[in-house]
PDB file of C-alpha atoms in Angstrom:
ATOM      1  CA  UNK A 209      36.347 -55.783   5.033  1.00  0.00           C
ATOM      2  CA  UNK A 210      38.490 -53.530   7.126  1.00  0.00           C
ATOM      3  CA  UNK A 211      37.564 -53.632  10.890  1.00  0.00           C
ATOM      4  CA  UNK A 212      37.309 -50.297  12.550  1.00  0.00           C
ATOM      5  CA  UNK A 213      39.647 -49.429  15.363  1.00  0.00           C
ATOM      6  CA  UNK A 214      38.048 -49.650  18.570  1.00  0.00           C
ATOM      7  CA  UNK A 215      39.120 -47.409  21.499  1.00  0.00           C
ATOM      8  CA  UNK A 216      37.753 -48.087  24.976  1.00  0.00           C
ATOM      9  CA  UNK A 217      37.438 -45.264  27.710  1.00  0.00           C
ATOM     10  CA  UNK A 218      37.544 -47.227  30.920  1.00  0.00           C
ATOM     11  CA  UNK A 219      36.644 -44.370  32.988  1.00  0.00           C
ATOM     12  CA  UNK A 220      34.469 -41.471  32.221  1.00  0.00           C
ATOM     13  CA  UNK A 221      31.762 -39.513  34.164  1.00  0.00           C
ATOM     14  CA  UNK A 222      29.369 -38.888  31.139  1.00  0.00           C
ATOM     15  CA  UNK A 223      26.538 -37.901  33.782  1.00  0.00           C
ATOM     16  CA  UNK A 224      28.639 -34.925  34.926  1.00  0.00           C
ATOM     17  CA  UNK A 225      26.709 -31.606  34.914  1.00  0.00           C
ATOM     18  CA  UNK A 226      29.592 -30.152  32.818  1.00  0.00           C
ATOM     19  CA  UNK A 227      27.886 -31.959  29.940  1.00  0.00           C
ATOM     20  CA  UNK A 228      24.353 -30.990  30.344  1.00  0.00           C
ATOM     21  CA  UNK A 229      24.536 -28.613  27.489  1.00  0.00           C
ATOM     22  CA  UNK A 230      26.045 -30.800  24.737  1.00  0.00           C
ATOM     23  CA  UNK A 231      26.031 -34.354  26.292  1.00  0.00           C
ATOM     24  CA  UNK A 232      24.744 -36.286  23.169  1.00  0.00           C
ATOM     25  CA  UNK A 233      26.961 -34.403  20.794  1.00  0.00           C
ATOM     26  CA  UNK A 234      29.858 -35.068  22.924  1.00  0.00           C
ATOM     27  CA  UNK A 235      29.237 -38.872  23.092  1.00  0.00           C
ATOM     28  CA  UNK A 236      28.759 -38.966  19.258  1.00  0.00           C
ATOM     29  CA  UNK A 237      31.877 -37.164  18.716  1.00  0.00           C
ATOM     30  CA  UNK A 238      33.668 -39.796  20.806  1.00  0.00           C
ATOM     31  CA  UNK A 239      31.842 -42.680  18.806  1.00  0.00           C
ATOM     32  CA  UNK A 240      32.624 -41.079  15.513  1.00  0.00           C
ATOM     33  CA  UNK A 241      36.383 -40.953  16.378  1.00  0.00           C
ATOM     34  CA  UNK A 242      36.248 -44.596  17.202  1.00  0.00           C
ATOM     35  CA  UNK A 243      35.797 -44.498  21.051  1.00  0.00           C
ATOM     36  CA  UNK A 244      32.813 -46.750  21.304  1.00  0.00           C
ATOM     37  CA  UNK A 245      33.019 -48.302  24.729  1.00  0.00           C
ATOM     38  CA  UNK A 246      32.491 -46.187  27.775  1.00  0.00           C
ATOM     39  CA  UNK A 247      32.901 -47.565  31.387  1.00  0.00           C
ATOM     40  CA  UNK A 248      30.923 -45.240  33.817  1.00  0.00           C
ATOM     41  CA  UNK A 249      32.093 -45.246  37.504  1.00  0.00           C
ATOM     42  CA  UNK A 250      29.511 -44.430  40.342  1.00  0.00           C
ATOM     43  CA  UNK A 251      30.045 -41.648  42.942  1.00  0.00           C
ATOM     44  CA  UNK A 252      27.139 -42.073  45.273  1.00  0.00           C
ATOM     45  CA  UNK A 253      23.371 -42.799  45.229  1.00  0.00           C
ATOM     46  CA  UNK A 254      22.530 -39.264  43.889  1.00  0.00           C
ATOM     47  CA  UNK A 255      24.068 -40.226  40.275  1.00  0.00           C
ATOM     48  CA  UNK A 256      22.391 -43.698  39.887  1.00  0.00           C
ATOM     49  CA  UNK A 257      19.358 -42.511  38.130  1.00  0.00           C
ATOM     50  CA  UNK A 258      21.281 -40.436  35.617  1.00  0.00           C
ATOM     51  CA  UNK A 259      23.791 -43.568  35.085  1.00  0.00           C
ATOM     52  CA  UNK A 260      20.487 -45.617  34.374  1.00  0.00           C
ATOM     53  CA  UNK A 261      19.321 -42.994  31.916  1.00  0.00           C
ATOM     54  CA  UNK A 262      22.707 -43.048  29.925  1.00  0.00           C
ATOM     55  CA  UNK A 263      22.722 -46.738  29.736  1.00  0.00           C
ATOM     56  CA  UNK A 264      19.240 -46.655  28.323  1.00  0.00           C
ATOM     57  CA  UNK A 265      20.120 -44.107  25.628  1.00  0.00           C
ATOM     58  CA  UNK A 266      23.378 -45.907  24.556  1.00  0.00           C
ATOM     59  CA  UNK A 267      22.840 -49.650  25.411  1.00  0.00           C
ATOM     60  CA  UNK A 268      25.557 -50.876  23.001  1.00  0.00           C
ATOM     61  CA  UNK A 269      28.188 -48.454  24.155  1.00  0.00           C
ATOM     62  CA  UNK A 270      27.796 -47.538  27.974  1.00  0.00           C
ATOM     63  CA  UNK A 271      28.549 -49.922  30.858  1.00  0.00           C
ATOM     64  CA  UNK A 272      27.933 -49.209  34.555  1.00  0.00           C
ATOM     65  CA  UNK A 273      29.935 -49.632  37.633  1.00  0.00           C
ATOM     66  CA  UNK A 274      28.465 -49.292  41.222  1.00  0.00           C
ATOM     67  CA  UNK A 275      30.113 -48.151  44.217  1.00  0.00           C
ATOM     68  CA  UNK A 276      30.734 -45.236  46.697  1.00  0.00           C
ATOM     69  CA  UNK A 277      33.629 -42.838  45.813  1.00  0.00           C
ATOM     70  CA  UNK A 278      36.072 -42.143  48.663  1.00  0.00           C
ATOM     71  CA  UNK A 279      35.339 -38.397  48.624  1.00  0.00           C
ATOM     72  CA  UNK A 280      31.650 -39.120  49.159  1.00  0.00           C
ATOM     73  CA  UNK A 281      32.477 -41.281  52.288  1.00  0.00           C
ATOM     74  CA  UNK A 282      30.790 -39.121  54.917  1.00  0.00           C
ATOM     75  CA  UNK A 283      28.999 -39.902  58.342  1.00  0.00           C
ATOM     76  CA  UNK A 284      26.205 -41.546  56.352  1.00  0.00           C
ATOM     77  CA  UNK A 285      28.521 -44.012  54.150  1.00  0.00           C
ATOM     78  CA  UNK A 286      26.730 -47.014  55.856  1.00  0.00           C
ATOM     79  CA  UNK A 287      23.497 -45.934  54.188  1.00  0.00           C
ATOM     80  CA  UNK A 288      25.496 -45.243  50.950  1.00  0.00           C
ATOM     81  CA  UNK A 289      26.985 -48.833  51.122  1.00  0.00           C
ATOM     82  CA  UNK A 290      23.488 -50.207  51.726  1.00  0.00           C
ATOM     83  CA  UNK A 291      22.461 -48.455  48.378  1.00  0.00           C
ATOM     84  CA  UNK A 292      25.347 -50.009  46.667  1.00  0.00           C
ATOM     85  CA  UNK A 293      24.404 -53.498  47.979  1.00  0.00           C
ATOM     86  CA  UNK A 294      20.712 -53.138  46.868  1.00  0.00           C
ATOM     87  CA  UNK A 295      21.622 -52.057  43.420  1.00  0.00           C
ATOM     88  CA  UNK A 296      24.167 -55.070  43.157  1.00  0.00           C
ATOM     89  CA  UNK A 297      21.448 -57.360  44.109  1.00  0.00           C
ATOM     90  CA  UNK A 298      19.080 -55.955  41.323  1.00  0.00           C
ATOM     91  CA  UNK A 299      21.049 -56.206  38.248  1.00  0.00           C
ATOM     92  CA  UNK A 300      24.394 -56.539  36.249  1.00  0.00           C
ATOM     93  CA  UNK A 301      27.376 -54.145  36.730  1.00  0.00           C
ATOM     94  CA  UNK A 302      30.743 -54.560  35.191  1.00  0.00           C
ATOM     95  CA  UNK A 303      32.719 -53.278  38.150  1.00  0.00           C
ATOM     96  CA  UNK A 304      32.658 -52.078  41.632  1.00  0.00           C
ATOM     97  CA  UNK A 305      33.928 -48.498  41.386  1.00  0.00           C
ATOM     98  CA  UNK A 306      35.297 -46.064  41.784  1.00  0.00           C
ATOM     99  CA  UNK A 307      36.357 -46.889  45.354  1.00  0.00           C
ATOM    100  CA  UNK A 308      39.612 -46.351  47.343  1.00  0.00           C
ATOM    101  CA  UNK A 309      41.077 -43.557  49.469  1.00  0.00           C
ATOM    102  CA  UNK A 310      41.410 -39.919  48.880  1.00  0.00           C
ATOM    103  CA  UNK A 311      43.482 -37.915  51.527  1.00  0.00           C
ATOM    104  CA  UNK A 312      43.897 -34.853  49.202  1.00  0.00           C
ATOM    105  CA  UNK A 313      40.992 -32.928  49.991  1.00  0.00           C
ATOM    106  CA  UNK A 314      40.090 -34.127  53.622  1.00  0.00           C
ATOM    107  CA  UNK A 315      41.543 -36.490  55.946  1.00  0.00           C
ATOM    108  CA  UNK A 316      38.731 -36.427  58.517  1.00  0.00           C
ATOM    109  CA  UNK A 317      37.065 -39.567  57.382  1.00  0.00           C
ATOM    110  CA  UNK A 318      40.211 -41.675  56.721  1.00  0.00           C
ATOM    111  CA  UNK A 319      38.790 -44.629  58.904  1.00  0.00           C
ATOM    112  CA  UNK A 320      35.306 -44.641  57.310  1.00  0.00           C
ATOM    113  CA  UNK A 321      37.162 -44.509  53.874  1.00  0.00           C
ATOM    114  CA  UNK A 322      39.238 -47.565  54.780  1.00  0.00           C
ATOM    115  CA  UNK A 323      36.291 -49.409  56.078  1.00  0.00           C
ATOM    116  CA  UNK A 324      34.099 -48.472  52.942  1.00  0.00           C
ATOM    117  CA  UNK A 325      37.151 -49.695  50.597  1.00  0.00           C
ATOM    118  CA  UNK A 326      37.261 -52.948  52.456  1.00  0.00           C
ATOM    119  CA  UNK A 327      33.596 -53.625  52.509  1.00  0.00           C
ATOM    120  CA  UNK A 328      33.365 -52.832  48.743  1.00  0.00           C
ATOM    121  CA  UNK A 329      36.201 -55.282  47.779  1.00  0.00           C
ATOM    122  CA  UNK A 330      34.494 -57.939  49.608  1.00  0.00           C
ATOM    123  CA  UNK A 331      31.407 -57.038  47.543  1.00  0.00           C
ATOM    124  CA  UNK A 332      33.478 -57.253  44.275  1.00  0.00           C
ATOM    125  CA  UNK A 333      34.709 -60.768  45.529  1.00  0.00           C
ATOM    126  CA  UNK A 334      31.143 -61.754  46.241  1.00  0.00           C
ATOM    127  CA  UNK A 335      29.865 -60.731  42.810  1.00  0.00           C
ATOM    128  CA  UNK A 336      33.089 -61.750  40.987  1.00  0.00           C
ATOM    129  CA  UNK A 337      33.678 -58.297  39.612  1.00  0.00           C
ATOM    130  CA  UNK A 338      36.771 -56.141  39.077  1.00  0.00           C
ATOM    131  CA  UNK A 339      37.323 -53.156  41.381  1.00  0.00           C
ATOM    132  CA  UNK A 340      38.300 -49.697  39.982  1.00  0.00           C
ATOM    133  CA  UNK A 341      40.464 -47.948  42.510  1.00  0.00           C
ATOM    134  CA  UNK A 342      40.885 -44.133  43.233  1.00  0.00           C
ATOM    135  CA  UNK A 343      43.915 -43.115  44.929  1.00  0.00           C
ATOM    136  CA  UNK A 344      44.837 -39.637  45.814  1.00  0.00           C
ATOM    137  CA  UNK A 345      47.652 -38.976  48.350  1.00  0.00           C
ATOM    138  CA  UNK A 346      46.932 -42.358  49.580  1.00  0.00           C
ATOM    139  CA  UNK A 347      49.095 -45.049  48.014  1.00  0.00           C
ATOM    140  CA  UNK A 348      50.475 -46.442  51.301  1.00  0.00           C
ATOM    141  CA  UNK A 349      47.006 -46.722  52.727  1.00  0.00           C
ATOM    142  CA  UNK A 350      45.568 -48.290  49.418  1.00  0.00           C
ATOM    143  CA  UNK A 351      48.455 -50.796  49.171  1.00  0.00           C
ATOM    144  CA  UNK A 352      48.016 -51.944  52.933  1.00  0.00           C
ATOM    145  CA  UNK A 353      44.488 -52.866  52.217  1.00  0.00           C
ATOM    146  CA  UNK A 354      45.319 -54.489  48.950  1.00  0.00           C
ATOM    147  CA  UNK A 355      47.847 -56.565  50.768  1.00  0.00           C
ATOM    148  CA  UNK A 356      45.470 -57.776  53.358  1.00  0.00           C
ATOM    149  CA  UNK A 357      42.796 -58.621  50.711  1.00  0.00           C
ATOM    150  CA  UNK A 358      44.919 -59.917  47.844  1.00  0.00           C
ATOM    151  CA  UNK A 359      43.944 -63.197  46.385  1.00  0.00           C
ATOM    152  CA  UNK A 360      43.336 -64.703  42.833  1.00  0.00           C
ATOM    153  CA  UNK A 361      39.678 -63.134  42.826  1.00  0.00           C
ATOM    154  CA  UNK A 362      40.804 -59.605  43.541  1.00  0.00           C
ATOM    155  CA  UNK A 363      41.486 -57.772  40.109  1.00  0.00           C
ATOM    156  CA  UNK A 364      40.781 -54.639  38.483  1.00  0.00           C
ATOM    157  CA  UNK A 365      42.143 -51.069  37.402  1.00  0.00           C
ATOM    158  CA  UNK A 366      44.111 -48.635  39.446  1.00  0.00           C
ATOM    159  CA  UNK A 367      42.489 -45.740  37.824  1.00  0.00           C
ATOM    160  CA  UNK A 368      44.192 -42.626  36.930  1.00  0.00           C
ATOM    161  CA  UNK A 369      47.734 -43.959  37.846  1.00  0.00           C
ATOM    162  CA  UNK A 370      50.062 -41.239  38.643  1.00  0.00           C
ATOM    163  CA  UNK A 371      52.537 -43.046  40.933  1.00  0.00           C
ATOM    164  CA  UNK A 372      56.251 -44.076  40.581  1.00  0.00           C
ATOM    165  CA  UNK A 373      57.629 -47.078  38.480  1.00  0.00           C
ATOM    166  CA  UNK A 374      57.901 -48.976  41.991  1.00  0.00           C
ATOM    167  CA  UNK A 375      54.199 -48.290  42.593  1.00  0.00           C
ATOM    168  CA  UNK A 376      53.083 -49.248  39.278  1.00  0.00           C
ATOM    169  CA  UNK A 377      54.946 -52.849  39.752  1.00  0.00           C
ATOM    170  CA  UNK A 378      53.203 -53.033  43.299  1.00  0.00           C
ATOM    171  CA  UNK A 379      49.787 -52.166  41.655  1.00  0.00           C
ATOM    172  CA  UNK A 380      50.305 -54.946  38.995  1.00  0.00           C
ATOM    173  CA  UNK A 381      51.147 -57.549  41.681  1.00  0.00           C
ATOM    174  CA  UNK A 382      47.743 -57.086  43.181  1.00  0.00           C
ATOM    175  CA  UNK A 383      46.097 -58.061  39.637  1.00  0.00           C
ATOM    176  CA  UNK A 384      45.576 -54.431  38.833  1.00  0.00           C
ATOM    177  CA  UNK A 385      45.898 -52.746  35.195  1.00  0.00           C
ATOM    178  CA  UNK A 386      47.081 -49.140  35.190  1.00  0.00           C
ATOM    179  CA  UNK A 387      44.427 -46.696  33.934  1.00  0.00           C
ATOM    180  CA  UNK A 388      46.425 -44.249  31.877  1.00  0.00           C
ATOM    181  CA  UNK A 389      44.773 -40.888  31.149  1.00  0.00           C
ATOM    182  CA  UNK A 390      45.669 -37.313  30.380  1.00  0.00           C
ATOM    183  CA  UNK A 391      48.506 -36.983  32.928  1.00  0.00           C
ATOM    184  CA  UNK A 392      50.724 -38.999  30.683  1.00  0.00           C
ATOM    185  CA  UNK A 393      50.754 -36.101  28.272  1.00  0.00           C
ATOM    186  CA  UNK A 394      51.609 -33.416  30.927  1.00  0.00           C
ATOM    187  CA  UNK A 395      55.287 -32.128  31.062  1.00  0.00           C
ATOM    188  CA  UNK A 396      55.374 -32.694  34.811  1.00  0.00           C
ATOM    189  CA  UNK A 397      53.415 -35.822  34.790  1.00  0.00           C
ATOM    190  CA  UNK A 398      56.524 -38.182  35.148  1.00  0.00           C
ATOM    191  CA  UNK A 399      54.631 -41.600  34.238  1.00  0.00           C
ATOM    192  CA  UNK A 400      55.735 -41.037  30.785  1.00  0.00           C
ATOM    193  CA  UNK A 401      59.442 -41.713  31.887  1.00  0.00           C
ATOM    194  CA  UNK A 402      59.050 -45.186  32.879  1.00  0.00           C
ATOM    195  CA  UNK A 403      55.854 -46.498  31.012  1.00  0.00           C
ATOM    196  CA  UNK A 404      57.725 -48.033  28.517  1.00  0.00           C
ATOM    197  CA  UNK A 405      59.149 -50.504  30.927  1.00  0.00           C
ATOM    198  CA  UNK A 406      55.644 -51.639  31.836  1.00  0.00           C
ATOM    199  CA  UNK A 407      54.462 -54.242  29.427  1.00  0.00           C
ATOM    200  CA  UNK A 408      51.230 -53.044  27.410  1.00  0.00           C
ATOM    201  CA  UNK A 409      49.160 -55.973  28.748  1.00  0.00           C
ATOM    202  CA  UNK A 410      48.916 -54.138  31.976  1.00  0.00           C
ATOM    203  CA  UNK A 411      47.543 -50.700  30.388  1.00  0.00           C
ATOM    204  CA  UNK A 412      43.956 -49.468  29.751  1.00  0.00           C
ATOM    205  CA  UNK A 413      43.063 -45.935  28.478  1.00  0.00           C
ATOM    206  CA  UNK A 414      40.804 -43.612  30.279  1.00  0.00           C
ATOM    207  CA  UNK A 415      39.836 -39.920  30.252  1.00  0.00           C
ATOM    208  CA  UNK A 416      38.241 -39.357  33.552  1.00  0.00           C
ATOM    209  CA  UNK A 417      36.299 -36.792  31.843  1.00  0.00           C
ATOM    210  CA  UNK A 418      35.353 -34.132  32.453  1.00  0.00           C
ATOM    211  CA  UNK A 419      38.602 -33.985  34.583  1.00  0.00           C
ATOM    212  CA  UNK A 420      42.360 -34.141  33.623  1.00  0.00           C
ATOM    213  CA  UNK A 421      42.217 -33.091  29.967  1.00  0.00           C
ATOM    214  CA  UNK A 422      45.227 -34.263  27.989  1.00  0.00           C
ATOM    215  CA  UNK A 423      47.513 -31.529  26.250  1.00  0.00           C
ATOM    216  CA  UNK A 424      46.656 -29.611  24.214  1.00  0.00           C
ATOM    217  CA  UNK A 425      43.308 -29.211  26.210  1.00  0.00           C
ATOM    218  CA  UNK A 426      44.922 -29.043  29.635  1.00  0.00           C
ATOM    219  CA  UNK A 427      42.911 -27.086  32.059  1.00  0.00           C
ATOM    220  CA  UNK A 428      39.635 -27.149  29.889  1.00  0.00           C
ATOM    221  CA  UNK A 429      36.731 -29.786  30.136  1.00  0.00           C
ATOM    222  CA  UNK A 430      37.943 -33.170  29.143  1.00  0.00           C
ATOM    223  CA  UNK A 431      35.778 -35.555  27.012  1.00  0.00           C
ATOM    224  CA  UNK A 432      35.767 -39.190  25.918  1.00  0.00           C
ATOM    225  CA  UNK A 433      37.054 -38.367  22.308  1.00  0.00           C
ATOM    226  CA  UNK A 434      40.267 -37.195  23.845  1.00  0.00           C
ATOM    227  CA  UNK A 435      41.236 -40.886  24.353  1.00  0.00           C
ATOM    228  CA  UNK A 436      42.853 -40.515  20.890  1.00  0.00           C
ATOM    229  CA  UNK A 437      45.328 -37.911  22.369  1.00  0.00           C
ATOM    230  CA  UNK A 438      46.429 -40.300  25.174  1.00  0.00           C
ATOM    231  CA  UNK A 439      46.656 -43.158  22.720  1.00  0.00           C
ATOM    232  CA  UNK A 440      48.897 -41.032  20.450  1.00  0.00           C
ATOM    233  CA  UNK A 441      51.231 -40.307  23.404  1.00  0.00           C
ATOM    234  CA  UNK A 442      51.353 -44.103  24.366  1.00  0.00           C
ATOM    235  CA  UNK A 443      52.169 -45.060  20.820  1.00  0.00           C
ATOM    236  CA  UNK A 444      54.927 -42.689  20.866  1.00  0.00           C
ATOM    237  CA  UNK A 445      56.217 -43.996  24.254  1.00  0.00           C
ATOM    238  CA  UNK A 446      55.841 -47.738  23.206  1.00  0.00           C
ATOM    239  CA  UNK A 447      56.991 -47.085  19.556  1.00  0.00           C
ATOM    240  CA  UNK A 448      53.954 -48.816  18.064  1.00  0.00           C
ATOM    241  CA  UNK A 449      51.012 -47.611  16.048  1.00  0.00           C
ATOM    242  CA  UNK A 450      47.846 -45.978  17.488  1.00  0.00           C
ATOM    243  CA  UNK A 451      45.927 -48.887  16.192  1.00  0.00           C
ATOM    244  CA  UNK A 452      47.997 -51.306  18.049  1.00  0.00           C
ATOM    245  CA  UNK A 453      47.482 -49.170  21.303  1.00  0.00           C
ATOM    246  CA  UNK A 454      43.801 -49.324  20.706  1.00  0.00           C
ATOM    247  CA  UNK A 455      43.680 -53.058  19.882  1.00  0.00           C
ATOM    248  CA  UNK A 456      45.814 -53.976  23.089  1.00  0.00           C
ATOM    249  CA  UNK A 457      44.174 -51.688  25.600  1.00  0.00           C
ATOM    250  CA  UNK A 458      40.740 -52.620  24.390  1.00  0.00           C
ATOM    251  CA  UNK A 459      41.598 -56.360  24.718  1.00  0.00           C
ATOM    252  CA  UNK A 460      42.871 -55.549  28.368  1.00  0.00           C
ATOM    253  CA  UNK A 461      39.708 -53.796  29.063  1.00  0.00           C
ATOM    254  CA  UNK A 462      37.748 -56.887  27.979  1.00  0.00           C
ATOM    255  CA  UNK A 463      39.848 -59.048  30.165  1.00  0.00           C
ATOM    256  CA  UNK A 464      39.014 -56.975  33.266  1.00  0.00           C
ATOM    257  CA  UNK A 465      35.269 -56.167  32.679  1.00  0.00           C
ATOM    258  CA  UNK A 466      34.301 -59.303  30.848  1.00  0.00           C
ATOM    259  CA  UNK A 467      32.674 -57.478  28.002  1.00  0.00           C
TER     260      UNK A 467
END
C-alpha cells in the first residue's frame, strides 16, 4: 500500500479571526492536500481558550505550544508569564512559543521583551521542550540571549527565518532548525539565494497563516494548505522531489516536537 505524503505546518495561527468565516473548511482543505500536522503557537492568554477548542476539534492533527509573543509583552508581562507557567503545569504542550524579540513595531519594551525571552527559555529547559523563536529586526538581540543560554537542552525552531546565510549558520549553531515559509517564494525574499547551502536536516516548513502568504497568493490571506507552494519552491532550490521535501521536513519536525 502506498503511504500518503505527510506535510507538517510547524507554525500556523488557526485560531486567527481571519478564519472565523471558514475555519473548518480551511483546515479540511489542508488535510485533503496532505498537510495533516499543525503546530499552533500561542500569543497571549486571550487566545488560550480558542487554542484548546481547536485541539478538541482536531485531536489527531493539532498540537499546541504555550508562550507569550514578544509583540504582546507589555507592562503586564509578568502576569502573562504567570499564565504561561500555570498552563504548563496543567498539561502537555509541544513547545514554548512563539517567544523572542520584535523591534519592528515598538522598541519601548525591549528590556521586558529580553526578560520574557530569557524566562521562557528557562521554562523550556525546565520542561525539556523546544522553543519557537519570533525575531523581527532583532537578530543581534536574539543571538545575544541564545549565546548566554546555549546548552544541549536548548533547541527549537527559528520561526519565519529571513536572515542572511551567516545568520542561518549562527541559528543552527544554537540547535535551531529554520522555519521556512512564504518569504522563500518572494522575489525580494533573498533566502532562496543561499538555502541550497543549508542541509535539509535543518529545515522545517511553516505558513505563519494567516500572514505571509506565498506567491501566487502574496498579499492575500495565507492558509495551511499553501505549505505545498513552499515545499514546491524548496524542491526547486534543493533539486529534489516535493515528496522528499515533505518527508525530510516532517521528520525534522518530529525530531523537534517529539511527535
